[in-house]
Amino acid sequence: HRRDKKNDFRKLWNVRINASLGEMSYSKFIGAMKKKGIAIDRKILAGLAQTNPEVFNKIVAQVA
């Protein structure tokens, strides 16, 4: 059940990030983050998208 729990949280983080992105797709966003060298994990991004959308939008603006 531990693996299922980890997978469930990762899916939840992906959904939260994707919902906050708007026009950009999730896969393009993650790919662009890797190209730019921004190393923020999905858990932190999902938390920012939920609690601090202005900070999340600044990160999206840097990536785009």
Short mmCIF file of C-alpha atoms in Angstrom, two decimals:
data_model
loop_
_atom_site.label_atom_id
_atom_site.label_comp_id
_atom_site.label_asym_id
_atom_site.label_seq_id
_atom_site.Cartn_x
_atom_site.Cartn_y
_atom_site.Cartn_z
CA HIS A 1 0.00 0.00 0.00
CA ARG A 2 2.95 2.34 0.43
CA ARG A 3 3.64 2.42 -3.30
CA ASP A 4 -0.02 3.06 -4.04
CA LYS A 5 -0.04 5.94 -1.57
CA LYS A 6 3.04 7.50 -3.17
CA ASN A 7 1.54 7.15 -6.65
CA ASP A 8 -1.75 8.64 -5.48
CA PHE A 9 0.00 11.72 -4.09
CA ARG A 10 2.07 12.16 -7.23
CA LYS A 11 -1.12 12.02 -9.35
CA LEU A 12 -2.76 14.56 -7.04
CA TRP A 13 0.21 16.93 -7.35
CA ASN A 14 0.15 16.59 -11.14
CA VAL A 15 -3.55 17.41 -11.26
CA ARG A 16 -3.13 20.47 -9.01
CA ILE A 17 -0.24 21.80 -11.08
CA ASN A 18 -2.06 21.18 -14.36
CA ALA A 19 -5.20 22.91 -13.08
CA SER A 20 -3.20 25.99 -12.11
CA LEU A 21 -1.27 26.26 -15.37
CA GLY A 22 -4.15 27.37 -17.54
CA GLU A 23 -3.00 27.53 -21.18
CA MET A 24 0.28 25.60 -20.89
CA SER A 25 0.15 21.83 -20.66
CA TYR A 26 1.66 20.00 -17.72
CA SER A 27 4.21 18.05 -19.75
CA LYS A 28 5.47 21.15 -21.58
CA PHE A 29 5.77 22.99 -18.26
CA ILE A 30 7.81 20.23 -16.61
CA GLY A 31 9.99 19.90 -19.72
CA ALA A 32 10.62 23.64 -19.83
CA MET A 33 11.49 23.66 -16.13
CA LYS A 34 14.11 20.98 -16.69
CA LYS A 35 15.57 22.88 -19.66
CA LYS A 36 15.78 26.10 -17.61
CA GLY A 37 17.42 24.24 -14.72
CA ILE A 38 14.70 25.04 -12.20
CA ALA A 39 14.76 22.26 -9.63
CA ILE A 40 11.50 22.48 -7.71
CA ASP A 41 9.75 19.19 -7.10
CA ARG A 42 6.10 18.50 -7.82
CA LYS A 43 5.09 18.50 -4.16
CA ILE A 44 6.37 22.05 -3.65
CA LEU A 45 4.87 23.25 -6.94
CA ALA A 46 1.47 21.81 -6.06
CA GLY A 47 1.62 23.46 -2.64
CA LEU A 48 2.51 26.81 -4.18
CA ALA A 49 -0.27 26.48 -6.74
CA GLN A 50 -2.78 25.85 -3.98
CA THR A 51 -1.63 28.26 -1.25
CA ASN A 52 0.38 30.97 -3.07
CA PRO A 53 -0.86 31.31 -6.64
CA GLU A 54 1.02 34.58 -7.18
CA VAL A 55 4.36 32.88 -6.49
CA PHE A 56 3.37 29.94 -8.69
CA ASN A 57 2.47 32.34 -11.51
CA LYS A 58 5.90 33.99 -11.21
CA ILE A 59 7.54 30.58 -11.64
CA VAL A 60 5.34 29.88 -14.67
CA ALA A 61 6.29 33.25 -16.13
CA GLN A 62 9.99 32.43 -15.72
CA VAL A 63 9.55 29.09 -17.44
CA ALA A 64 7.43 30.38 -20.32
#
